[in-house]
């Protein structure tokens, strides 16, 4: 009772304080912001609001990481691809699974004993509506609640202590191809939730629900009329200029925007000082560019929106009129760095299209746009005045047209990087990026839209760049110069989120199943351990009982799992044995396991 | 009950397409339709010097539109759906059609595999025999991976 009174009191004080400051009450924000600064915990999927995936813990160092060993492990009981990672809040670890989207609360004081388990009842008919496996990128924490985005587009709030369902809302309709794979993101008293379904012609949107009861605070579509996309024609800026009226509608033919895609299945970040949230939108639907003339705004776009109202402050479209499925949903990493000598509140984004963008996150000014994989060939460069990529005619699937096979486009539709998040180290000032090194042939063809049916309209085949046999790299990136500092080859795409630490060690997982530790300065491999299955999850660090731990989910699958059985690349490419060598199935099999590592 | 109805649709569909093929054969060379039908049934594709007929090519493309996301490039399977070049070694056309039209569910403690019903998906249902032909050619080992070239290309 006393404690409750105290909480109430401090809450009242907080409300009073924030009212004085002229902003809205935001208890969850205060708590979460504070918790995210405690390196012993890992309270949001990306570690902090800035999406840096950096831990200031430094027990594990470049000198001693070779002593690292698995301490305990936990089977999730689910076979499909395991993306995302666990949260650590106080003495409890929260572990999620792909469909059926089980959530476990594990007691860190008792070797991971299960405190509670939540398993939603979902119609399995949602499974085939999900593009590329039934992955889920993790739960969010805020205001004493665990928020889960279910595959069937329901958002559920659970009592973090008991697992009891507190509220549940439908964020979409799987019968229209609307599903959820992305992680929710808590900001202040709201939880931000995106939607998947770019291959089913959904109208992408970001929705803010009130954490308290699940009611809608605001909803901002990626494509459509100004009142639906929450744009102010005069105040919403694009590269320093107001977007003007109907900035999305004028770039679509007729009603095509209604099935125009721009899904929001990636990551969200937040700058508390600017009170802006950042995220990207995905591909315009269909994959056949001939069928949807125009720039198809605002698909493939970085959005900076007011966290309270959802109104867009600035936007930038990276790939106008997409012809290759280069979704713009990858994470926006917020970092205060020097760009060409000047300190900038920067936003750094490694896009699927193979360019790494450094922007001023306050104004939306484009500062740097360079290729982060030398194989990228679909555009020569980004025009820094217009912000438009300069497309190479040979690789334009639109110019080559329907029923024509455009060959050797790099990167493949997987992108030079997909959703697997990169990490930023404030100490080295560098970004550590898991990448794909894959090219494709792409042939668009005419399709018709049917609600709930695939709306793709292109066939593609994927293979490594000409003359090469590795499919991935792990790189260190200088976002000021726009240059690769070092690059490690990987046999397969690196589909695991990176972690950097104050101990000078960066971690990531590989599709074969290795957890790897590398020296952040040189990239030198310092440690590896083969977990039970391929890793597409993100690496996490926390401290408990005075000890630093590294945790990661293994469980191969996702889009990476699509080439698993036979490997990428045809048997016509003359690589023979190398082709066979690329078969992931020879290295790993399915199964979700959380592995926790520590020094002895 | 709905399942049986859908199956009936599939079967009538099959006979329709076979009739169509036979009709075409007659128009082309005037030979006896009966033997042509039998030939079409045993080999639902045409591969000459690594190149394929329009139907098989169309099958490749329709496969890419509606099946590839789960069954992987070239019908070779993925971490969550079976290798169809293997499945078609044991599965006849009728079972194939039944499965595509009605879907299939394998949901239990170990598996969460669901194939949707494609009975009302025009891009699939209208080209069922083309998709089958393409996959059968892959399964028989007469067609390699990647985009096939068309005869006359």
XYZ file of C-alpha atoms in Angstrom:
753
model
C 0.000 0.000 0.000
C 2.766 2.341 1.019
C 4.697 1.637 -2.107
C 1.638 2.184 -4.222
C 1.053 5.532 -2.578
C 4.647 6.458 -3.245
C 4.344 5.547 -6.898
C 1.139 7.510 -7.188
C 2.755 10.465 -5.492
C 5.805 10.457 -7.689
C 3.563 10.049 -10.706
C 1.575 13.098 -9.694
C 4.809 14.976 -9.215
C 5.933 13.872 -12.623
C 2.717 14.929 -14.271
C 3.010 18.311 -12.591
C 6.597 18.627 -13.705
C 5.902 17.670 -17.278
C 2.857 19.937 -17.405
C 5.094 22.751 -16.288
C 7.510 21.809 -19.025
C 4.588 22.017 -21.438
C 4.648 18.394 -22.600
C 2.316 15.481 -21.994
C 2.625 13.099 -19.045
C 4.716 10.147 -20.002
C 5.478 7.827 -17.142
C 6.499 4.943 -19.396
C 8.926 7.168 -21.212
C 10.588 8.350 -18.014
C 10.980 4.791 -16.768
C 12.003 3.313 -20.105
C 14.432 6.119 -20.955
C 16.112 5.593 -17.596
C 16.177 1.802 -17.867
C 17.656 1.963 -21.368
C 20.639 3.857 -19.967
C 21.398 1.038 -17.511
C 23.843 -1.264 -19.362
C 22.923 -4.146 -17.040
C 19.524 -4.359 -18.709
C 18.402 -4.578 -22.331
C 14.904 -3.129 -22.283
C 14.195 -2.608 -25.981
C 15.063 -4.646 -29.051
C 17.748 -2.228 -30.241
C 19.149 -1.561 -26.780
C 18.214 2.121 -26.769
C 15.975 4.697 -28.478
C 18.825 5.552 -30.864
C 18.981 1.958 -32.218
C 22.723 1.835 -31.542
C 22.829 -1.761 -30.243
C 25.819 -0.714 -28.143
C 26.593 -1.962 -24.618
C 28.902 -0.024 -22.291
C 29.664 -3.246 -20.404
C 33.352 -4.156 -20.623
C 34.059 -7.290 -18.618
C 34.377 -9.152 -21.880
C 37.300 -7.647 -23.790
C 39.324 -8.268 -26.912
C 41.936 -9.857 -24.643
C 39.688 -12.322 -22.787
C 36.814 -13.043 -25.192
C 38.546 -16.241 -26.309
C 37.590 -17.623 -22.873
C 33.882 -17.063 -23.560
C 31.661 -20.136 -23.178
C 27.982 -21.035 -23.210
C 26.593 -21.044 -19.656
C 22.992 -22.057 -20.228
C 20.606 -22.522 -23.115
C 16.851 -22.682 -23.592
C 14.817 -24.371 -26.303
C 11.871 -22.302 -27.490
C 10.051 -25.368 -28.787
C 9.478 -23.737 -32.173
C 11.205 -24.680 -35.419
C 10.730 -21.666 -37.682
C 13.139 -18.743 -38.177
C 13.997 -16.856 -34.967
C 14.660 -13.157 -35.567
C 14.927 -10.426 -32.898
C 16.246 -11.125 -29.421
C 15.431 -11.319 -25.727
C 14.706 -8.355 -23.452
C 16.255 -8.153 -19.992
C 14.259 -6.115 -17.478
C 15.488 -6.381 -13.893
C 15.871 -10.055 -13.003
C 13.642 -11.282 -15.811
C 14.431 -12.215 -19.397
C 11.618 -12.139 -21.977
C 12.016 -14.538 -24.908
C 9.661 -14.625 -27.907
C 9.195 -17.099 -30.761
C 8.020 -17.004 -34.396
C 4.429 -18.217 -35.007
C 2.674 -19.235 -32.722
C 4.372 -16.232 -31.020
C 4.953 -17.681 -27.570
C 6.387 -15.343 -24.923
C 8.401 -16.763 -22.027
C 9.415 -14.867 -18.888
C 12.596 -16.490 -17.539
C 13.957 -16.014 -14.035
C 17.605 -14.963 -14.226
C 17.999 -15.703 -10.501
C 17.073 -19.307 -11.142
C 18.941 -20.373 -14.306
C 16.169 -19.389 -16.642
C 13.288 -21.091 -14.841
C 10.018 -20.239 -16.560
C 8.050 -17.667 -14.548
C 5.209 -17.550 -17.041
C 4.426 -18.527 -20.591
C 1.925 -16.862 -22.921
C 0.744 -18.536 -26.091
C -1.875 -16.730 -28.147
C -4.488 -18.693 -30.067
C -4.146 -17.750 -33.709
C -5.746 -19.051 -36.877
C -2.950 -20.961 -38.652
C -4.310 -19.699 -41.978
C -2.202 -16.599 -41.352
C 0.976 -18.649 -41.907
C 0.960 -18.716 -45.714
C -0.052 -15.056 -45.861
C 3.270 -14.120 -44.308
C 5.960 -13.378 -46.808
C 9.157 -15.294 -46.242
C 8.534 -17.337 -43.101
C 6.646 -16.593 -39.879
C 9.368 -14.581 -38.170
C 8.810 -12.126 -35.320
C 11.385 -9.516 -34.321
C 10.637 -9.447 -30.623
C 8.568 -7.906 -27.871
C 8.693 -4.433 -26.320
C 8.579 -3.363 -22.691
C 6.964 -0.256 -21.185
C 4.844 0.773 -18.239
C 5.069 -2.666 -16.633
C 3.754 -4.293 -19.802
C 5.176 -6.597 -22.437
C 3.829 -5.740 -25.887
C 3.620 -8.497 -28.491
C 2.895 -8.087 -32.204
C 1.191 -11.314 -33.233
C 1.434 -12.794 -36.712
C -2.347 -12.365 -37.179
C -1.943 -8.570 -36.724
C -3.272 -8.477 -33.161
C -1.308 -6.339 -30.699
C -1.364 -7.687 -27.148
C -0.298 -6.068 -23.878
C 0.706 -8.514 -21.138
C 1.355 -7.840 -17.488
C 5.148 -8.158 -17.323
C 4.908 -9.786 -13.896
C 2.211 -12.372 -14.553
C 1.816 -12.705 -18.329
C -1.865 -11.848 -17.949
C -3.473 -10.295 -21.014
C -4.320 -6.640 -20.285
C -5.590 -5.524 -23.670
C -5.638 -6.717 -27.257
C -6.362 -4.792 -30.456
C -6.526 -5.763 -34.133
C -3.947 -3.753 -36.097
C -4.881 -5.288 -39.429
C -6.708 -8.024 -41.314
C -4.786 -11.136 -42.436
C -7.523 -11.809 -45.013
C -6.207 -8.730 -46.832
C -2.631 -9.896 -46.448
C -1.980 -7.742 -43.383
C 0.295 -9.506 -40.894
C 2.951 -8.517 -38.389
C 6.602 -9.446 -38.110
C 8.168 -6.235 -36.766
C 8.761 -5.398 -33.116
C 6.578 -2.832 -31.342
C 8.410 0.282 -30.085
C 7.397 2.127 -26.907
C 7.724 5.927 -26.875
C 6.336 7.926 -23.963
C 2.802 6.730 -23.231
C 2.385 5.127 -26.663
C 3.432 1.997 -28.470
C 4.235 2.280 -32.177
C 3.223 -0.623 -34.372
C 3.866 -1.153 -38.080
C 2.355 -3.611 -40.571
C 3.678 -6.195 -43.038
C 2.198 -7.193 -46.378
C 4.054 -5.401 -49.184
C 3.709 -8.558 -51.283
C -0.083 -8.503 -50.805
C -0.791 -4.894 -51.754
C -1.538 -3.509 -48.288
C -1.628 0.238 -47.621
C 1.336 0.553 -45.246
C 0.972 2.585 -42.049
C 2.412 3.281 -38.629
C -0.078 3.288 -35.751
C 0.469 4.706 -32.261
C -1.620 2.988 -29.577
C -2.023 4.342 -26.069
C -0.054 2.070 -23.803
C -2.722 2.364 -21.154
C -5.627 0.734 -22.997
C -4.705 0.074 -26.610
C -6.811 2.894 -28.031
C -5.479 4.557 -31.189
C -3.583 7.816 -30.615
C -2.697 8.420 -34.261
C -2.337 6.542 -37.530
C -0.068 7.603 -40.380
C -0.203 5.854 -43.766
C 2.837 5.667 -46.047
C 0.837 6.315 -49.222
C -2.397 8.213 -49.817
C -4.025 11.616 -49.323
C -2.367 14.163 -47.025
C -4.840 13.623 -44.178
C -4.079 9.892 -44.206
C -0.310 10.240 -44.387
C -0.388 13.055 -41.778
C 1.548 15.526 -43.922
C 1.405 19.287 -43.596
C 1.977 20.418 -47.217
C 3.734 23.575 -46.004
C 5.629 22.252 -43.002
C 6.541 18.699 -43.947
C 9.924 19.009 -45.616
C 11.711 17.022 -48.316
C 15.404 17.915 -48.710
C 14.799 21.428 -47.383
C 11.627 22.188 -49.370
C 7.961 21.854 -48.348
C 6.406 18.755 -49.960
C 3.319 20.683 -51.128
C -0.229 19.324 -51.435
C -0.970 15.749 -52.560
C 2.701 14.785 -52.532
C 1.819 11.083 -52.503
C -1.358 11.038 -54.634
C 0.304 12.912 -57.502
C 2.882 10.118 -57.871
C 0.385 7.291 -58.418
C -1.900 6.465 -61.293
C -5.554 6.677 -60.230
C -6.391 4.615 -57.174
C -3.267 2.442 -57.263
C -2.081 3.934 -53.968
C -4.864 2.029 -52.222
C -2.947 -1.196 -52.831
C 0.339 0.658 -53.008
C 2.338 -1.049 -50.255
C 4.876 0.969 -48.305
C 4.628 -1.548 -45.451
C 6.349 -0.658 -42.175
C 7.806 -3.922 -40.972
C 11.245 -2.674 -39.897
C 12.638 -0.847 -36.887
C 11.758 2.456 -35.234
C 14.019 4.874 -33.376
C 13.349 7.998 -31.294
C 15.132 11.205 -30.394
C 13.713 12.481 -27.056
C 15.238 15.955 -27.513
C 13.711 16.505 -30.949
C 10.635 14.444 -30.000
C 10.822 12.754 -33.407
C 10.418 9.102 -34.333
C 12.163 7.630 -37.376
C 11.321 4.615 -39.517
C 11.234 3.554 -43.156
C 8.570 2.283 -45.555
C 8.826 -0.747 -47.822
C 8.318 -1.552 -51.479
C 5.484 -0.213 -53.586
C 3.135 -3.012 -54.683
C 3.460 -4.802 -57.128
C 7.086 -5.728 -57.855
C 6.272 -5.056 -61.513
C 7.257 -1.374 -61.969
C 5.533 -1.070 -65.364
C 2.170 -1.514 -63.702
C 2.552 1.476 -61.386
C 4.020 4.492 -63.212
C 5.261 7.411 -61.089
C 7.551 7.848 -58.109
C 5.105 5.902 -55.881
C 5.587 8.190 -52.885
C 6.039 7.647 -50.063
C 7.131 4.062 -50.445
C 10.875 3.450 -49.883
C 10.986 6.512 -47.629
C 12.566 7.629 -44.362
C 9.929 9.322 -42.182
C 10.652 11.698 -39.289
C 7.389 12.180 -37.394
C 6.315 14.021 -34.254
C 6.019 11.375 -31.546
C 2.844 12.928 -30.079
C 0.845 13.735 -33.214
C 2.397 11.580 -35.941
C 2.670 14.591 -38.265
C 5.688 14.261 -40.561
C 8.484 16.772 -40.036
C 10.553 15.560 -42.970
C 10.700 12.725 -45.478
C 13.229 11.390 -47.929
C 12.516 8.808 -50.609
C 15.604 6.719 -51.309
C 14.356 4.647 -54.243
C 11.677 6.500 -56.230
C 9.608 4.149 -58.434
C 11.245 0.996 -57.124
C 12.137 -1.604 -59.762
C 14.003 -4.126 -57.582
C 12.132 -4.576 -54.248
C 14.605 -2.447 -52.256
C 12.401 -1.877 -49.160
C 13.451 1.163 -47.124
C 12.577 -0.364 -43.737
C 16.055 -0.980 -42.345
C 16.843 0.657 -38.993
C 17.650 4.353 -38.610
C 20.633 4.659 -36.259
C 20.765 7.996 -34.435
C 24.296 9.096 -33.591
C 25.937 12.418 -32.810
C 29.006 12.278 -35.021
C 31.253 14.588 -36.986
C 30.441 14.605 -40.668
C 33.273 16.063 -42.735
C 34.548 17.875 -39.641
C 31.229 19.319 -38.443
C 29.347 17.842 -35.447
C 25.927 16.662 -36.611
C 22.876 15.097 -35.036
C 23.008 12.362 -37.623
C 20.742 9.584 -38.781
C 22.618 6.734 -40.474
C 20.719 4.208 -42.565
C 22.023 1.199 -44.481
C 19.395 0.761 -47.152
C 18.438 -2.398 -48.984
C 19.392 -0.564 -52.208
C 23.077 -0.783 -51.250
C 23.606 2.867 -50.340
C 24.411 4.029 -46.806
C 22.787 7.382 -46.076
C 24.023 9.899 -43.509
C 21.408 12.586 -42.884
C 20.861 15.482 -40.518
C 18.076 14.016 -38.386
C 16.791 17.435 -37.349
C 16.315 18.838 -40.864
C 16.350 15.813 -43.161
C 19.297 17.209 -45.100
C 21.192 14.573 -47.084
C 24.895 14.626 -46.156
C 26.420 11.379 -47.441
C 25.127 8.612 -49.731
C 27.685 5.981 -50.716
C 27.684 2.293 -51.630
C 28.522 0.042 -48.684
C 29.122 -2.968 -50.905
C 31.360 -2.420 -53.958
C 29.201 -4.920 -55.889
C 26.235 -2.485 -56.037
C 25.620 -1.702 -59.725
C 21.977 -0.642 -60.296
C 22.847 3.046 -59.815
C 26.106 4.906 -60.339
C 25.580 7.330 -57.447
C 23.006 9.433 -55.631
C 22.621 12.987 -56.921
C 23.174 15.013 -53.758
C 20.982 17.922 -54.947
C 17.899 15.972 -55.957
C 18.580 12.990 -53.697
C 17.763 10.691 -56.630
C 19.772 7.596 -57.443
C 21.223 7.657 -60.972
C 19.857 4.415 -62.389
C 21.968 2.407 -64.860
C 19.752 1.639 -67.889
C 21.084 -1.920 -68.242
C 19.791 -2.769 -64.760
C 16.476 -0.929 -64.988
C 13.726 -3.555 -64.909
C 11.292 -0.806 -65.893
C 13.242 0.315 -68.971
C 13.882 -3.282 -70.004
C 10.182 -3.881 -69.500
C 7.690 -6.634 -68.735
C 8.572 -10.187 -69.713
C 12.221 -9.212 -70.152
C 14.810 -10.756 -67.885
C 17.099 -8.066 -66.438
C 20.315 -9.857 -65.562
C 23.029 -9.393 -62.977
C 21.467 -6.663 -60.830
C 23.358 -6.064 -57.565
C 22.164 -6.143 -54.875
C 19.428 -8.779 -55.076
C 15.949 -8.072 -53.701
C 17.318 -9.184 -50.319
C 19.276 -5.923 -50.374
C 22.903 -5.303 -49.449
C 21.406 -5.517 -45.997
C 17.941 -6.556 -44.902
C 16.313 -5.989 -41.476
C 19.285 -7.408 -39.531
C 20.283 -4.299 -37.563
C 23.759 -2.751 -37.549
C 25.462 -1.326 -34.473
C 27.206 1.975 -33.683
C 30.073 2.359 -31.227
C 30.458 5.851 -29.733
C 34.048 4.887 -28.907
C 35.307 4.030 -32.383
C 32.725 6.277 -34.080
C 32.164 3.455 -36.589
C 29.140 1.429 -37.678
C 29.309 -2.368 -37.704
C 27.124 -3.781 -40.425
C 25.955 -7.327 -41.247
C 25.530 -7.482 -45.025
C 24.379 -9.609 -47.952
C 26.561 -10.011 -51.008
C 24.030 -11.330 -53.502
C 22.913 -10.349 -57.020
C 19.863 -11.283 -59.092
C 18.054 -11.654 -62.382
C 14.636 -9.937 -62.240
C 11.765 -10.337 -64.678
C 8.604 -8.308 -64.118
C 5.249 -9.457 -65.456
C 1.630 -8.339 -65.291
C -0.491 -9.384 -62.298
C -3.927 -8.559 -61.010
C -4.782 -7.634 -57.439
C -6.945 -9.967 -55.328
C -7.287 -9.214 -51.623
C -5.265 -11.647 -49.537
C -3.432 -13.115 -52.537
C 0.216 -12.534 -53.430
C 0.630 -9.395 -55.535
C 4.208 -9.841 -56.636
C 4.542 -9.688 -60.417
C 8.194 -10.593 -60.854
C 10.323 -13.691 -60.874
C 13.873 -13.567 -59.693
C 16.860 -15.784 -59.197
C 19.729 -14.952 -56.897
C 23.448 -15.732 -56.929
C 26.741 -14.298 -55.659
C 28.383 -11.430 -57.609
C 30.261 -12.555 -60.717
C 33.513 -14.329 -59.965
C 32.821 -14.540 -56.235
C 31.540 -17.339 -54.054
C 30.822 -15.748 -50.670
C 27.325 -14.414 -50.023
C 27.923 -12.032 -47.108
C 30.293 -9.605 -45.391
C 30.578 -8.109 -41.934
C 31.919 -4.590 -42.321
C 32.998 -1.552 -40.303
C 31.691 1.677 -41.881
C 32.749 5.317 -41.608
C 29.512 7.297 -42.025
C 31.315 10.620 -42.484
C 33.606 9.555 -45.311
C 31.097 7.031 -46.644
C 33.788 4.341 -46.763
C 34.330 0.760 -45.637
C 37.044 0.622 -42.949
C 37.380 -3.157 -42.910
C 35.370 -6.034 -44.316
C 35.231 -9.715 -43.326
C 33.977 -12.239 -45.861
C 31.259 -14.652 -44.773
C 30.187 -17.786 -46.626
C 26.508 -16.865 -46.284
C 24.590 -13.624 -45.879
C 25.023 -12.216 -42.388
C 21.384 -12.204 -41.247
C 22.012 -11.490 -37.554
C 21.905 -8.142 -35.751
C 25.290 -6.874 -34.534
C 26.305 -5.784 -31.048
C 29.216 -3.522 -30.128
C 30.621 -3.278 -26.612
C 32.908 -1.029 -24.576
C 35.200 -4.055 -24.276
C 36.283 -3.424 -27.888
C 34.498 -6.534 -29.149
C 31.735 -6.680 -31.752
C 29.443 -9.728 -31.941
C 27.255 -11.188 -34.668
C 25.821 -14.532 -35.705
C 26.142 -16.442 -38.982
C 23.709 -18.584 -40.948
C 25.786 -21.680 -40.255
C 25.107 -21.023 -36.562
C 28.314 -19.434 -35.305
C 28.273 -16.692 -32.724
C 31.369 -14.686 -33.644
C 33.357 -12.073 -31.735
C 35.654 -9.742 -33.670
C 38.068 -6.968 -32.745
C 36.237 -3.709 -33.427
C 39.404 -1.971 -34.633
C 40.648 -4.582 -37.080
C 37.834 -7.053 -37.663
C 40.083 -9.896 -36.523
C 38.061 -12.917 -35.409
C 38.650 -13.528 -31.709
C 36.102 -16.207 -30.843
C 33.411 -18.375 -32.383
C 31.002 -20.974 -31.100
C 28.574 -23.055 -33.117
C 25.062 -22.823 -31.700
C 22.436 -25.513 -32.456
C 21.047 -23.785 -35.572
C 21.700 -20.910 -37.980
C 21.521 -17.442 -36.401
C 19.150 -14.806 -37.767
C 18.544 -13.280 -34.314
C 20.241 -10.214 -32.864
C 23.009 -10.346 -30.250
C 22.271 -8.880 -26.806
C 24.399 -8.134 -23.737
C 23.415 -7.686 -20.094
C 24.823 -7.998 -16.607
C 23.432 -10.106 -13.797
C 24.957 -10.873 -10.414
C 28.061 -8.895 -11.344
C 28.699 -10.877 -14.529
C 28.425 -9.788 -18.176
C 26.428 -12.097 -20.441
C 25.986 -12.360 -24.191
C 22.690 -13.846 -25.395
C 21.479 -14.812 -28.859
C 18.612 -16.733 -30.432
C 19.512 -19.327 -33.027
C 16.963 -20.962 -35.330
C 17.508 -20.664 -39.057
C 14.734 -19.476 -41.359
C 13.282 -16.200 -42.537
C 14.004 -15.036 -46.052
C 17.489 -16.414 -45.511
C 15.903 -19.848 -45.169
C 14.432 -19.720 -48.648
C 17.703 -20.679 -50.287
C 18.507 -23.137 -47.548
C 17.614 -26.387 -49.232
C 19.408 -25.956 -52.504
C 21.587 -22.932 -52.024
C 21.415 -19.797 -54.107
C 22.551 -19.724 -57.685
C 21.638 -22.009 -60.524
C 23.445 -25.123 -61.622
C 23.974 -23.313 -64.894
C 26.502 -20.925 -63.381
C 29.340 -23.394 -63.812
C 30.460 -23.215 -60.229
C 29.816 -26.888 -59.617
C 31.313 -27.775 -56.269
C 31.083 -24.191 -55.110
C 27.370 -24.279 -55.781
C 27.028 -27.321 -53.560
C 29.215 -25.695 -50.939
C 26.705 -22.912 -50.675
C 23.982 -25.276 -49.521
C 23.110 -24.091 -46.071
C 21.308 -27.353 -45.339
C 24.716 -29.026 -45.200
C 25.619 -26.852 -42.211
C 22.554 -26.491 -40.071
C 18.968 -27.556 -39.464
C 15.942 -25.981 -37.836
C 15.259 -25.326 -34.160
C 14.897 -22.334 -31.844
C 17.372 -22.116 -28.986
C 18.508 -19.217 -26.822
C 22.185 -19.536 -25.863
C 23.706 -17.447 -23.063
C 27.475 -16.933 -22.882
C 29.830 -15.644 -20.162
C 33.449 -15.772 -19.102
C 34.321 -18.631 -16.720
C -18.166 -30.840 -48.129
C -16.629 -27.701 -49.651
C -13.500 -29.755 -50.172
C -15.285 -32.218 -52.401
C -16.812 -29.424 -54.421
C -13.429 -27.826 -54.971
C -11.987 -31.162 -56.020
C -14.732 -31.558 -58.571
C -13.793 -28.165 -59.936
C -10.199 -29.275 -60.152
C -11.046 -32.455 -61.993
C -13.291 -30.743 -64.511
C -10.553 -28.199 -64.932
C -8.079 -30.956 -65.665
C -10.260 -32.436 -68.359
C -10.746 -29.003 -69.847
C -7.048 -28.361 -70.157
C -6.386 -31.816 -71.559
C -9.119 -31.257 -74.143
C -7.530 -27.948 -74.979
C -4.161 -29.561 -75.518
C -5.674 -32.281 -77.637
C -7.547 -29.762 -79.723
C -4.373 -27.923 -80.347
C -2.565 -31.101 -81.305
C -5.198 -31.957 -83.865
C -5.053 -28.517 -85.368
C -1.285 -28.686 -85.539
C -0.646 -31.964 -87.300
C -3.959 -33.727 -87.732
C -2.836 -36.895 -85.902
C -5.148 -39.009 -83.732
C -6.206 -37.014 -80.675
C -6.339 -40.054 -78.334
C -2.623 -40.851 -78.552
C -1.746 -37.177 -78.177
C -3.737 -36.970 -74.968
C -1.856 -39.930 -73.555
C 1.476 -38.377 -74.488
C 0.497 -35.078 -72.858
C -0.444 -36.911 -69.689
C 2.835 -38.751 -69.342
C 5.025 -35.768 -70.183
C 3.297 -32.506 -69.344
C 6.208 -30.446 -70.645
C 8.407 -30.154 -73.692
C 12.142 -29.635 -73.284
C 14.380 -29.463 -76.378
C 18.064 -28.721 -76.025
C 17.514 -27.157 -72.626
C 14.743 -24.925 -73.989
C 11.093 -25.262 -73.013
C 7.685 -24.779 -74.586
C 5.535 -21.748 -73.740
C 3.405 -23.689 -71.213
C 6.404 -24.853 -69.195
C 7.873 -21.376 -69.336
C 4.605 -19.915 -68.121
C 4.629 -22.512 -65.341
C 8.048 -21.268 -64.260
C 6.716 -17.736 -64.100
C 3.485 -18.551 -62.274
C 5.510 -20.596 -59.844
C 7.633 -17.507 -59.177
C 4.532 -15.414 -58.532
C 2.644 -17.672 -56.153
C 4.789 -20.565 -54.934
C 8.413 -19.421 -54.695
C 8.043 -17.429 -51.482
C 7.572 -20.701 -49.624
C 8.845 -23.496 -51.851
C 12.037 -21.688 -52.749
C 13.811 -20.949 -56.015
C 13.431 -23.605 -58.720
C 10.985 -25.642 -56.633
C 13.882 -26.728 -54.448
C 12.214 -26.117 -51.087
C 13.071 -23.867 -48.150
C 13.455 -24.106 -44.413
C 9.655 -24.126 -44.118
C 8.193 -25.789 -47.216
C 9.001 -29.060 -49.011
C 11.240 -29.566 -52.039
C 8.739 -29.997 -54.889
C 11.260 -31.535 -57.250
C 11.253 -34.380 -54.748
C 7.497 -34.311 -53.966
C 6.571 -34.714 -57.634
C 8.541 -37.932 -57.848
C 5.763 -39.484 -55.755
C 2.778 -37.234 -56.377
C 0.542 -37.629 -59.434
C -1.271 -34.806 -61.197
C -4.571 -35.402 -59.413
C -2.996 -35.236 -55.955
C -0.984 -32.209 -57.030
C -4.127 -30.458 -58.276
C -6.075 -31.426 -55.172
C -3.334 -30.044 -52.918
C -2.976 -26.782 -54.797
C -6.731 -26.233 -55.067
C -7.621 -27.127 -51.485
C -4.379 -26.406 -49.629
C -2.883 -28.525 -46.885
C -2.420 -28.118 -43.140
C 0.200 -29.691 -40.935
C -0.084 -27.925 -37.603
C 0.894 -29.683 -34.396
C 3.449 -29.342 -31.608
C 6.336 -29.841 -34.026
C 5.060 -28.231 -37.222
C 3.410 -25.019 -38.261
C 3.122 -25.702 -41.965
C 0.126 -24.427 -43.870
C -0.361 -24.336 -47.599
C -3.226 -22.050 -48.553
C -5.996 -22.998 -50.910
C -5.339 -21.645 -54.397
C -8.711 -22.757 -55.772
C -9.861 -19.183 -56.346
C -6.498 -17.647 -57.198
C -6.638 -17.008 -60.923
C -2.871 -16.736 -61.343
C -2.596 -20.308 -60.069
C -5.851 -22.095 -60.872
C -5.863 -20.989 -64.520
C -2.326 -22.238 -65.063
C -2.293 -25.339 -62.892
C -1.094 -27.628 -65.679
C 1.655 -25.212 -66.688
C 2.949 -25.065 -63.120
C 2.723 -28.836 -62.895
C 4.581 -29.219 -66.186
C 7.373 -26.925 -65.068
C 7.791 -28.678 -61.725
C 7.566 -32.124 -63.323
C 10.356 -31.154 -65.718
C 12.428 -30.013 -62.741
C 11.537 -33.201 -60.851
C 12.410 -35.444 -63.808
C 15.809 -33.779 -63.938
C 15.415 -32.622 -67.555
C 15.309 -28.916 -66.628
C 18.027 -27.123 -64.680
C 17.725 -24.296 -62.226
C 16.994 -20.669 -63.013
C 14.950 -19.089 -65.782
C 14.451 -21.511 -68.673
C 14.797 -20.343 -72.252
C 11.846 -20.723 -74.567
C 12.010 -22.806 -77.718
C 12.508 -20.269 -80.485
C 14.071 -17.676 -78.176
